[in-house]
XYZ file of C-alpha atoms in Angstrom:
747
model
C -37.806 -153.187 89.690
C -36.391 -154.081 92.992
C -34.278 -151.557 94.879
C -30.691 -152.435 94.952
C -29.020 -153.851 98.029
C -25.864 -151.782 98.298
C -23.920 -154.639 99.756
C -24.416 -156.546 96.434
C -22.550 -154.067 94.587
C -19.059 -154.944 93.283
C -16.541 -152.300 93.233
C -13.791 -152.846 90.544
C -10.540 -151.140 90.514
C -12.132 -147.998 92.005
C -13.643 -146.349 95.161
C -16.198 -147.992 97.238
C -17.347 -144.877 99.162
C -19.232 -141.712 98.176
C -19.165 -138.293 99.426
C -21.865 -135.494 99.102
C -25.300 -135.115 99.317
C -27.477 -137.478 97.551
C -30.321 -136.285 95.612
C -32.496 -137.773 92.649
C -30.260 -140.873 93.119
C -27.359 -139.006 92.115
C -24.352 -137.216 93.872
C -24.701 -133.380 93.965
C -21.231 -132.717 95.172
C -18.866 -135.718 94.587
C -15.465 -136.421 96.281
C -14.980 -140.030 95.567
C -17.619 -142.186 93.827
C -18.531 -145.632 93.005
C -17.570 -145.064 89.413
C -16.367 -148.492 88.745
C -18.986 -150.491 90.662
C -20.463 -153.453 88.804
C -23.946 -155.082 89.611
C -24.277 -158.854 89.814
C -25.001 -159.873 86.317
C -26.539 -163.149 87.526
C -29.374 -161.010 88.977
C -30.635 -159.451 85.715
C -33.589 -160.750 83.968
C -35.440 -159.657 80.650
C -39.019 -159.704 80.773
C -41.081 -159.804 77.477
C -44.701 -159.083 77.904
C -46.467 -159.028 74.524
C -43.508 -157.699 72.889
C -42.573 -155.163 75.600
C -39.167 -155.911 76.643
C -37.793 -154.530 80.008
C -34.759 -155.333 82.163
C -35.163 -156.212 85.957
C -32.817 -156.490 88.729
C -33.422 -159.115 91.420
C -32.648 -158.230 95.025
C -33.650 -161.222 97.062
C -32.677 -164.824 96.887
C -36.403 -165.859 96.925
C -36.824 -163.674 93.765
C -33.941 -165.441 92.044
C -35.322 -168.839 92.935
C -38.810 -167.804 91.545
C -37.440 -166.411 88.403
C -34.349 -168.225 87.117
C -32.021 -166.941 84.648
C -32.898 -167.799 81.061
C -30.327 -168.715 78.317
C -31.495 -165.513 76.332
C -30.717 -163.370 79.465
C -27.352 -164.829 79.849
C -26.631 -164.556 76.140
C -27.555 -160.697 76.138
C -25.554 -160.135 79.413
C -22.294 -161.806 77.901
C -22.548 -164.469 80.497
C -21.323 -168.174 79.849
C -23.974 -170.203 78.061
C -22.634 -173.692 78.477
C -24.306 -174.628 75.072
C -23.286 -177.766 73.624
C -20.465 -177.872 71.044
C -22.291 -178.987 67.939
C -20.767 -181.242 65.206
C -18.453 -179.230 62.863
C -20.211 -178.380 59.702
C -18.768 -179.385 56.407
C -21.513 -178.263 54.296
C -23.516 -174.904 54.210
C -26.894 -176.577 55.182
C -25.229 -178.296 58.162
C -23.896 -174.823 59.198
C -27.141 -173.018 58.644
C -28.720 -175.909 60.972
C -26.230 -175.079 63.657
C -26.966 -171.401 63.501
C -30.774 -172.148 63.836
C -29.913 -174.512 66.817
C -28.028 -171.739 68.428
C -30.352 -168.774 67.673
C -33.277 -170.852 68.703
C -32.097 -170.653 72.384
C -32.610 -166.857 72.293
C -36.154 -167.004 71.239
C -38.428 -165.211 74.145
C -41.935 -166.616 75.353
C -44.160 -164.316 73.069
C -42.196 -165.789 70.021
C -39.785 -162.834 69.286
C -36.372 -162.251 69.656
C -34.531 -159.208 71.357
C -31.295 -157.474 71.045
C -29.324 -154.191 71.897
C -30.380 -151.573 69.416
C -27.630 -149.325 70.507
C -24.761 -147.265 68.966
C -25.867 -143.659 69.343
C -24.346 -142.067 72.015
C -26.762 -138.990 72.583
C -29.753 -140.972 73.829
C -28.740 -141.570 77.550
C -28.109 -137.942 78.139
C -31.608 -136.911 77.223
C -32.965 -139.399 79.507
C -30.588 -138.882 82.502
C -31.112 -135.088 82.339
C -34.904 -135.582 82.220
C -34.759 -137.838 85.320
C -32.648 -135.443 86.940
C -34.733 -132.218 86.458
C -38.084 -134.025 87.122
C -36.842 -134.983 90.406
C -37.266 -138.991 89.393
C -35.254 -141.354 91.574
C -32.495 -143.072 89.693
C -32.248 -146.571 91.000
C -28.586 -147.447 92.202
C -28.346 -150.501 89.871
C -29.290 -148.392 86.806
C -26.959 -145.472 87.835
C -24.014 -147.921 88.258
C -24.575 -149.761 84.968
C -24.957 -146.580 82.875
C -21.861 -145.236 84.288
C -20.100 -148.352 83.483
C -21.243 -148.444 79.848
C -20.344 -144.883 79.367
C -16.598 -145.514 80.730
C -16.444 -148.643 78.560
C -17.318 -146.559 75.559
C -15.027 -143.752 76.257
C -12.374 -143.002 73.367
C -9.317 -144.867 74.492
C -7.044 -141.986 73.328
C -8.669 -138.623 73.902
C -11.329 -139.743 76.355
C -14.201 -138.267 74.664
C -17.334 -139.643 73.185
C -18.688 -139.432 69.629
C -21.938 -139.232 67.955
C -21.949 -143.070 67.926
C -19.786 -145.889 69.403
C -17.530 -146.023 66.467
C -17.256 -142.297 65.563
C -14.373 -139.954 66.661
C -14.928 -137.741 69.667
C -17.076 -134.646 69.274
C -18.381 -131.687 71.445
C -21.858 -133.367 71.404
C -21.015 -136.856 72.505
C -18.320 -135.644 75.068
C -20.168 -132.748 76.626
C -23.365 -135.006 77.035
C -21.781 -138.062 78.409
C -19.490 -136.182 80.772
C -22.695 -134.516 82.226
C -24.456 -137.835 82.535
C -21.276 -139.244 84.487
C -21.325 -136.153 86.796
C -24.985 -136.540 87.380
C -24.629 -140.100 88.340
C -21.874 -139.512 90.680
C -18.697 -139.728 88.732
C -15.941 -137.326 90.475
C -14.794 -134.527 88.299
C -11.113 -135.692 89.799
C -11.484 -139.063 88.192
C -8.475 -139.270 85.861
C -10.962 -140.269 83.053
C -13.300 -137.341 83.636
C -10.133 -135.065 83.586
C -9.075 -136.495 80.324
C -12.592 -135.973 78.843
C -12.594 -132.382 80.110
C -9.399 -131.561 78.654
C -10.751 -132.690 75.230
C -13.823 -130.897 75.534
C -11.766 -127.851 76.356
C -9.640 -128.444 73.225
C -12.790 -128.402 71.121
C -13.551 -124.954 72.817
C -15.768 -126.041 75.491
C -19.554 -126.776 75.522
C -20.448 -123.619 73.551
C -19.449 -125.351 70.226
C -21.821 -128.096 70.696
C -24.867 -128.550 68.216
C -28.348 -127.233 68.786
C -29.557 -130.546 70.770
C -26.674 -130.248 73.090
C -27.287 -126.638 73.832
C -31.176 -127.364 74.329
C -30.351 -130.169 77.048
C -27.715 -128.041 78.860
C -30.330 -125.297 78.992
C -32.868 -127.533 80.388
C -30.202 -128.593 83.076
C -29.559 -125.036 83.868
C -25.795 -125.358 82.915
C -26.192 -122.976 79.765
C -28.389 -119.999 78.945
C -31.457 -120.353 76.688
C -29.949 -117.436 74.675
C -27.501 -119.790 73.289
C -30.190 -121.959 71.749
C -31.287 -121.204 68.193
C -35.058 -120.563 68.242
C -37.737 -123.409 68.012
C -40.936 -121.279 68.209
C -44.089 -123.342 68.760
C -45.833 -120.719 66.331
C -44.672 -123.050 63.658
C -47.420 -125.537 64.520
C -50.100 -122.693 63.978
C -49.064 -122.613 60.370
C -51.944 -123.554 57.983
C -51.280 -127.023 56.171
C -50.971 -125.356 52.654
C -47.608 -123.499 53.952
C -44.610 -125.232 52.415
C -42.689 -125.296 55.595
C -45.736 -126.397 57.857
C -44.358 -129.002 60.367
C -46.740 -131.788 59.108
C -44.623 -131.927 55.931
C -41.508 -132.898 57.967
C -40.069 -136.472 58.514
C -41.859 -137.964 61.403
C -38.994 -138.113 63.568
C -38.131 -134.406 63.008
C -41.656 -133.262 63.795
C -42.134 -135.598 66.704
C -38.752 -134.382 68.316
C -39.269 -130.650 67.593
C -42.839 -130.627 68.827
C -41.865 -130.986 72.583
C -38.583 -129.047 71.767
C -40.640 -126.102 70.829
C -43.091 -126.307 73.774
C -40.073 -126.646 76.276
C -38.154 -123.933 74.329
C -41.302 -121.460 74.753
C -41.371 -122.164 78.587
C -37.721 -121.565 78.964
C -37.542 -124.096 81.704
C -34.217 -124.536 83.542
C -33.488 -126.536 86.573
C -32.829 -124.537 89.675
C -29.193 -124.129 90.371
C -27.595 -126.359 92.874
C -24.137 -127.319 93.945
C -23.732 -129.955 90.992
C -24.877 -127.769 88.256
C -22.809 -124.674 89.671
C -19.831 -126.862 89.354
C -20.681 -128.156 85.824
C -21.077 -124.501 84.835
C -17.233 -124.298 85.746
C -16.206 -127.701 84.314
C -17.998 -127.328 80.824
C -16.231 -124.092 79.427
C -12.929 -122.553 78.874
C -13.790 -119.566 80.777
C -15.938 -118.394 83.557
C -19.538 -118.902 83.275
C -20.338 -115.229 84.162
C -18.185 -113.956 81.420
C -19.582 -115.785 78.497
C -22.035 -114.027 75.907
C -24.184 -117.187 75.369
C -26.080 -115.229 72.698
C -23.131 -114.844 70.410
C -22.593 -118.539 70.530
C -25.983 -119.563 68.957
C -24.165 -120.591 65.913
C -21.021 -121.647 67.390
C -20.106 -125.369 66.601
C -17.032 -127.456 66.305
C -16.171 -128.832 63.010
C -16.365 -132.436 64.508
C -20.067 -131.762 64.822
C -20.965 -129.644 61.987
C -21.842 -132.618 59.560
C -24.626 -130.519 57.929
C -23.971 -126.729 58.338
C -26.906 -124.580 58.722
C -27.815 -122.735 55.343
C -27.778 -118.990 55.067
C -31.502 -119.087 54.853
C -31.892 -120.810 58.296
C -29.448 -118.432 59.837
C -31.258 -115.604 58.667
C -34.422 -116.897 59.843
C -33.072 -117.577 63.254
C -31.757 -114.090 63.641
C -35.167 -112.557 62.584
C -36.818 -114.783 65.199
C -34.314 -114.097 67.903
C -33.983 -110.170 67.329
C -37.344 -109.235 65.765
C -40.223 -111.712 66.460
C -39.282 -112.790 70.051
C -38.707 -109.526 71.612
C -41.068 -107.238 69.609
C -43.900 -109.115 67.865
C -44.501 -112.243 69.819
C -47.513 -111.478 72.089
C -48.518 -113.414 75.107
C -51.720 -114.544 73.266
C -49.841 -116.065 70.402
C -47.341 -117.851 72.684
C -50.209 -119.384 74.937
C -52.011 -120.330 71.809
C -49.173 -122.031 70.404
C -48.103 -123.651 73.499
C -51.699 -125.007 73.962
C -51.800 -126.554 70.366
C -48.332 -128.268 70.672
C -49.218 -129.727 73.807
C -52.607 -131.127 72.493
C -50.441 -132.708 69.788
C -48.029 -133.937 72.434
C -50.945 -135.525 74.328
C -52.215 -137.320 71.078
C -48.656 -138.796 70.451
C -48.748 -140.127 73.985
C -52.279 -141.520 73.880
C -51.772 -143.126 70.423
C -48.789 -145.115 71.668
C -49.746 -145.708 75.286
C -46.983 -143.287 76.351
C -44.247 -145.476 74.395
C -43.841 -142.775 71.702
C -42.231 -142.726 68.237
C -38.578 -143.338 69.809
C -36.577 -142.448 72.741
C -35.801 -139.008 72.014
C -39.106 -137.545 71.643
C -40.265 -140.016 74.566
C -38.120 -138.199 77.101
C -38.842 -134.600 75.731
C -42.724 -135.689 76.067
C -41.918 -136.671 79.605
C -40.468 -133.280 80.331
C -43.290 -131.514 78.537
C -45.831 -133.295 80.506
C -44.012 -132.454 83.771
C -44.271 -128.868 83.099
C -47.740 -128.831 82.048
C -49.259 -131.412 83.929
C -47.170 -131.409 87.167
C -45.068 -134.221 88.984
C -47.938 -136.338 90.189
C -49.913 -136.422 87.123
C -50.819 -139.580 85.286
C -48.906 -138.524 82.369
C -45.577 -138.125 84.216
C -45.981 -141.463 86.048
C -46.754 -143.253 82.833
C -43.641 -141.656 81.061
C -41.690 -142.782 83.980
C -42.777 -146.389 83.660
C -42.066 -146.319 79.791
C -38.557 -145.099 79.952
C -37.633 -148.755 80.976
C -38.695 -149.822 77.556
C -35.692 -148.148 75.912
C -33.021 -149.466 78.443
C -31.004 -152.375 77.539
C -28.541 -154.188 79.697
C -25.351 -155.870 78.335
C -22.009 -157.170 79.481
C -20.655 -153.480 79.222
C -23.400 -152.032 81.176
C -26.690 -150.260 80.468
C -27.300 -148.274 77.417
C -30.334 -146.774 75.827
C -31.763 -148.470 72.662
C -32.754 -146.387 69.395
C -36.352 -147.715 69.762
C -38.242 -149.849 72.021
C -36.917 -152.855 70.353
C -36.599 -154.522 66.825
C -38.932 -157.134 67.702
C -41.068 -157.447 64.440
C -38.247 -156.556 62.278
C -35.784 -159.394 63.407
C -38.475 -161.812 63.792
C -39.700 -161.411 60.205
C -36.289 -161.700 58.815
C -35.604 -164.957 60.850
C -38.774 -166.666 59.615
C -37.625 -165.904 55.870
C -34.131 -167.163 56.439
C -35.413 -170.527 58.080
C -37.773 -170.956 55.226
C -35.197 -170.089 52.567
C -32.788 -172.858 54.142
C -35.677 -175.360 53.443
C -35.757 -175.977 57.418
C -39.483 -174.930 57.912
C -40.778 -178.349 57.377
C -38.415 -179.864 59.820
C -40.452 -180.967 62.894
C -37.518 -179.688 65.065
C -38.169 -176.018 64.132
C -41.873 -176.251 63.898
C -42.596 -175.091 67.489
C -40.064 -172.134 67.141
C -41.656 -171.040 63.893
C -45.132 -171.369 65.062
C -44.340 -169.113 68.014
C -42.691 -166.392 65.699
C -45.745 -166.771 63.587
C -48.173 -166.203 66.392
C -46.079 -163.030 67.471
C -46.383 -161.442 63.875
C -50.137 -162.415 64.209
C -50.385 -160.517 67.458
C -48.290 -157.653 66.418
C -50.089 -156.502 63.167
C -51.877 -153.153 63.739
C -55.632 -153.849 63.305
C -56.993 -150.252 63.573
C -56.012 -146.646 62.564
C -54.967 -143.930 65.121
C -57.797 -142.014 66.860
C -58.363 -138.637 64.843
C -55.265 -139.544 62.763
C -55.921 -136.566 60.331
C -55.561 -134.159 63.298
C -52.269 -135.613 64.453
C -50.973 -136.260 60.771
C -50.616 -139.802 61.063
C -50.351 -142.312 58.062
C -53.155 -144.922 57.758
C -51.820 -147.977 59.797
C -54.555 -150.511 59.612
C -53.088 -153.968 58.569
C -49.570 -152.374 58.819
C -46.714 -153.879 61.021
C -44.434 -151.697 62.897
C -40.714 -151.900 63.498
C -40.779 -153.164 67.273
C -44.196 -153.647 68.522
C -47.887 -152.742 68.113
C -48.130 -150.447 71.217
C -45.573 -148.089 69.371
C -47.820 -148.435 66.582
C -46.298 -146.473 63.723
C -46.550 -147.711 60.016
C -43.365 -148.638 58.423
C -43.525 -149.674 54.948
C -40.556 -152.094 54.796
C -41.265 -153.561 58.229
C -45.121 -154.195 56.845
C -43.396 -155.621 53.715
C -41.096 -158.072 55.371
C -43.702 -159.283 57.978
C -46.203 -159.625 55.133
C -43.810 -161.903 53.127
C -43.045 -163.876 56.299
C -46.496 -164.567 57.209
C -47.687 -165.772 53.653
C -44.284 -167.863 53.274
C -44.748 -169.736 56.497
C -48.555 -170.147 56.221
C -48.019 -171.582 52.833
C -45.882 -174.408 54.362
C -47.929 -177.512 55.144
C -48.868 -177.878 58.774
C -48.587 -174.326 59.872
C -51.605 -172.541 61.121
C -53.383 -169.762 59.032
C -53.185 -167.237 61.806
C -53.528 -164.054 59.752
C -56.748 -164.234 57.595
C -56.918 -163.139 53.957
C -58.716 -160.038 54.897
C -55.786 -159.031 57.334
C -53.318 -159.746 54.422
C -55.288 -157.493 52.127
C -55.349 -154.728 54.817
C -51.556 -154.766 54.613
C -51.393 -154.502 51.014
C -54.028 -151.547 50.987
C -51.970 -149.799 53.501
C -48.680 -150.262 51.370
C -50.432 -149.008 48.391
C -51.256 -145.736 50.047
C -47.543 -145.150 50.554
C -46.036 -144.713 47.148
C -44.450 -141.489 46.062
C -44.943 -139.824 42.740
C -41.505 -140.764 41.819
C -42.445 -144.483 42.023
C -40.403 -144.891 45.243
C -41.413 -145.566 48.844
C -39.947 -143.751 51.816
C -40.168 -145.194 55.527
C -43.209 -144.062 57.682
C -45.280 -142.208 55.157
C -45.123 -140.580 51.745
C -43.100 -137.568 50.775
C -45.032 -134.573 52.319
C -42.646 -131.756 51.802
C -39.678 -130.540 49.370
C -36.232 -131.510 49.653
C -35.619 -127.614 49.864
C -36.818 -127.823 53.513
C -33.327 -129.245 54.202
C -32.334 -125.636 54.086
C -34.135 -125.224 57.371
C -32.107 -128.398 59.042
C -31.273 -127.235 62.419
C -29.862 -130.540 63.670
C -26.291 -129.914 62.384
C -25.080 -133.516 63.009
C -27.654 -135.299 60.594
C -28.263 -135.129 57.112
C -31.357 -135.790 55.159
C -33.479 -135.234 58.167
C -36.361 -132.687 57.421
C -38.556 -134.815 55.006
C -39.161 -138.252 54.013
C -36.886 -139.576 50.987
C -37.342 -142.427 48.531
C -35.389 -145.348 49.765
C -34.175 -148.112 47.659
C -34.264 -150.537 50.487
C -37.785 -149.613 51.286
C -38.926 -149.640 47.780
C -37.536 -153.004 47.033
C -38.977 -154.512 50.126
C -42.485 -153.421 48.945
C -41.781 -154.843 45.275
C -40.952 -158.141 46.669
C -43.873 -158.198 49.189
C -46.458 -157.299 46.339
C -44.812 -159.957 44.042
C -45.196 -162.653 46.719
C -48.614 -161.510 47.447
C -49.782 -161.656 43.993
C -48.608 -165.348 43.601
C -50.754 -165.934 46.720
C -53.675 -164.078 45.601
C -53.382 -163.098 41.879
C -56.829 -161.207 41.538
C -56.865 -159.033 44.581
C -56.312 -155.279 43.461
C -54.354 -156.681 40.672
C -54.292 -153.545 38.445
C -53.319 -151.389 41.394
C -50.438 -153.686 42.354
C -49.295 -153.973 38.793
C -49.186 -150.206 38.466
C -47.644 -149.602 41.911
C -44.838 -152.186 40.976
C -44.219 -150.630 37.651
C -43.583 -147.405 39.169
C -41.271 -148.869 41.885
C -39.408 -150.784 39.386
C -38.904 -147.682 37.237
C -37.531 -145.789 40.356
C -35.074 -148.613 41.537
C -33.665 -148.506 38.015
C -33.251 -144.696 38.182
C -31.785 -144.885 41.765
C -29.097 -147.091 40.521
C -25.710 -145.467 40.579
C -23.642 -145.558 37.308
C -21.245 -147.989 38.881
C -24.138 -150.401 39.422
C -24.683 -149.763 43.263
C -27.641 -148.296 45.115
C -26.988 -146.130 48.209
C -28.470 -147.585 51.338
C -29.790 -145.256 54.096
C -30.733 -147.862 56.777
C -27.666 -150.320 56.764
C -24.184 -150.157 55.536
C -24.384 -149.035 52.892
C -24.009 -149.868 49.181
C -23.842 -153.670 50.274
C -27.228 -153.571 52.159
C -29.032 -151.616 49.393
C -27.594 -153.758 46.670
C -28.952 -156.911 48.321
C -32.622 -155.628 48.583
C -32.439 -154.242 44.878
C -31.178 -157.493 43.484
C -33.939 -159.393 45.395
C -36.595 -157.150 44.245
C -35.548 -157.305 40.711
C -35.328 -161.063 40.725
C -38.823 -161.095 41.942
C -40.183 -159.686 38.558
C -37.542 -161.877 36.452
C -34.703 -159.707 36.174
C -31.523 -161.572 36.506
C -27.729 -161.261 35.406
C -28.377 -162.879 32.248
C -31.472 -160.690 30.974
C -30.804 -157.362 32.823
C -28.146 -154.945 32.274
C -28.897 -153.377 35.449
C -28.689 -156.539 37.460
C -25.435 -157.433 35.565
C -23.858 -154.301 36.307
C -24.905 -154.410 40.189
C -23.258 -158.000 40.097
C -19.868 -156.413 38.682
C -19.974 -153.974 41.393
C -20.193 -156.650 44.209
C -17.582 -158.802 42.662
C -15.240 -155.736 42.248
C -15.474 -155.102 45.999
C -14.877 -158.678 47.230
C -11.562 -158.993 49.402
C -8.949 -161.446 49.007
C -10.221 -163.657 51.761
C -13.530 -164.195 49.947
C -15.551 -161.847 51.952
C -17.097 -158.404 51.815
C -16.509 -155.468 54.280
C -17.693 -151.895 54.131
C -17.003 -149.037 56.276
C -19.699 -146.962 57.757
C -17.687 -144.068 56.255
C -19.598 -144.959 52.983
C -22.743 -143.745 54.624
C -21.251 -140.307 55.625
C -19.538 -139.713 52.116
C -21.664 -141.397 49.685
C -18.718 -143.351 48.109
C -17.891 -146.881 48.677
C -15.331 -147.326 51.602
C -13.706 -150.602 52.382
C -13.477 -151.729 55.796
C -10.263 -152.972 56.806
C -11.590 -156.450 57.354
C -14.293 -158.760 55.991
C -17.507 -158.698 57.678
C -19.839 -161.771 58.165
C -22.903 -159.865 57.828
C -22.072 -157.815 54.789
C -20.625 -161.139 53.108
C -24.115 -162.588 53.403
C -25.590 -159.338 51.949
C -23.466 -159.552 48.902
C -23.886 -163.102 48.501
C -27.684 -163.111 48.636
C -27.801 -160.262 46.136
C -25.379 -162.438 43.667
C -27.453 -165.503 44.269
C -30.898 -163.775 43.791
C -29.539 -162.280 40.565
C -28.461 -165.802 39.301
C -24.805 -164.647 38.943
C -23.194 -167.494 36.973
C -19.667 -167.546 38.793
C -20.122 -170.179 41.546
C -16.354 -169.679 42.743
C -17.066 -166.077 43.606
C -19.968 -167.244 45.749
C -18.344 -170.145 47.314
C -15.297 -168.270 48.606
C -17.800 -166.026 50.492
C -19.584 -169.011 51.739
C -16.220 -170.585 52.889
C -15.414 -167.458 54.833
C -18.765 -167.546 56.770
C -18.482 -171.257 57.660
C -14.824 -170.719 58.731
C -15.750 -167.877 61.225
C -18.593 -170.017 62.674
C -18.075 -170.689 66.424
C -18.637 -174.348 67.924
C -22.082 -173.633 69.238
C -23.272 -172.321 65.999
C -22.972 -168.573 66.316
C -20.714 -165.741 65.050
C -18.665 -163.274 66.832
C -20.002 -159.589 66.704
C -18.103 -157.517 64.214
C -18.459 -154.073 62.974
C -21.601 -152.206 63.468
C -24.322 -152.778 61.007
C -27.076 -150.131 60.762
C -27.335 -146.401 60.165
C -29.896 -143.605 59.935
C -29.682 -140.021 58.683
C -26.365 -140.766 57.068
C -24.104 -139.961 60.051
C -25.281 -142.038 62.989
C -24.622 -145.745 63.061
C -26.711 -148.277 64.911
C -26.474 -151.981 66.041
C -28.362 -154.941 64.804
C -26.708 -157.772 66.623
C -29.327 -160.565 65.623
C -28.142 -160.054 61.689
C -25.130 -162.105 62.471
C -27.393 -165.217 62.940
C -30.281 -164.310 60.671
C -28.362 -163.614 57.319
C -25.874 -166.330 57.287
C -28.840 -168.720 57.954
C -30.405 -167.247 54.702
C -27.170 -167.200 52.759
C -25.852 -170.603 53.755
C -29.651 -171.983 52.942
C -29.802 -170.478 49.572
C -26.501 -171.685 48.623
C -27.137 -175.130 49.580
C -30.765 -175.028 47.758
C -29.114 -173.517 44.631
C -25.737 -175.695 44.305
C -26.906 -178.879 46.127
C -25.098 -178.587 49.437
C -21.701 -179.440 48.733
C -18.817 -180.131 51.100
C -16.833 -176.539 51.522
C -14.909 -177.385 54.624
């Protein structure tokens, strides 16, 4: 990225001067600061290199001439697109065509689509703190846009921040984002910072934050390590047969707590300076020196305590803190544990070319490499480069995505939607779909990890990831949806057969290794540990995080993929596929709630899971007419339809496990409900047509829809955005309706 010319920064309703010593691209002691500066959005460009998406800020006029801003760039930045006004559609298929026309403008050269994958408000703090303590220069244009984003997402009433963008303020969100703003130069005297600080103090101060908050504050040097509940790396020395051995944990849990345990063992804290000395006074309700930090290891605000620690975990933590660490933990054991955990960190880095599983473990691995290898090492330099893979620029500023993108996932669904709408044979869309097929062809993972058993990795040959092949993690529903998309499109006359039969079989072989004993499927790998491990859940802000679980939406994706594959190739592993589907279908029926719904863990919530479940049951011939389970699911959907014909479910459903109506109908959720009903062959056309009318009525003149409420979720309590859903699922729902009912005039 080019260095930003300070003269090109645009102050907006704020100060245009800074005072204080600048270090790490941040202001150590701020008086007035450029808290409201804004970069020139016309200078930002999104580069997609084989699925690696990074934002760049252009400084010179020559750079701007050489690299014109694309329609996709302007779309993501919220700039005017000047797209033509399309003919007003009166039929569902015309509406779907307009949507494809609009969305096709945003396809990137490799054939994929990009989007914000934001929502969580705890990602940027880990990155910015790591930049700061590793002496990594923070470019001014990044600093400015991160500040702008955080102020844009500040709670309008109490001035705090929550776990995610729609959540109420919490100690975790408020503490960590306040610290980020101070590191990046925001003045403690700014009225918004005062408001945030007051809210934090009303919560009792930073001592009442969850485990991750205390970890990062200790790294920064504004909290004592004695406040952090123990994360001993010795856990990684346990034999594999031990029920609590880390290889049994959910992949995100173990890949995060791997570097956490290494850093915890090293007890690294950044040397005190003027900024961190000030933060020690700002974050607490009493003087820093008077705080007994060890007494606050279990202190946590009710706003953050979504999953309270069990009495078993509290007992284990007490024993480690008061017996093991001070009396039994020898230097030899500590050194052996640190050596093995760092070896596993290196394997994760090497298997992903330092892209890592996600942004949380990426920044922690970065810090671990800094401590072990030194600031000038290759590992540190490569981690610094990879941090840009997670940064996303939009009209509100710069955020950190929940992964390094959604490339494979969204591209797969787009292909399916266009095929379902009957538009794949239209010559107009052939180039777009061919490029999308080329992208999926290129992103299939062709080999297993190096020494995968040693680093506890699942088979991945033939799989597709969520984002790109560099990240390289098998995900069963991503593999299933990509497999379906490839088979569907390669079956349309005129499309190239890029993915060979052998590679399709590789994908099936991998899926068949992932079924659990229950018949269901999890996300990254089969279940390895007992649900009783949740008694050791130390995260506090998340639920269902310690181990893999059966997920209805993952299971149903596999069923539909295997059903389609068997139509395509009836003989390959016929008995294995039949047996796998029987087990999966048994699980799907058992997972259905008495009211006919399924709980969704990756989208909101019962609406999302219901769509997938009904699609999978339809793929084996179960419909409203012949299946009591399907009939009950349809009646559940109908009972939730709003007066305007749409559906709208609140993210609170994910937290509570009970369906909670959103105050407004949502286009995306309306599509999910309609797709489920149409797959189930629900007989009442009037119910479905009312939903179609709502979707068409909200369509914009250029063919898209407005962004509404957040769409995704993980670990029950944290929501995440899927903004491309507002194009993809309307295309599919409108196309399916047109195919089923003859494309009548609706508007």
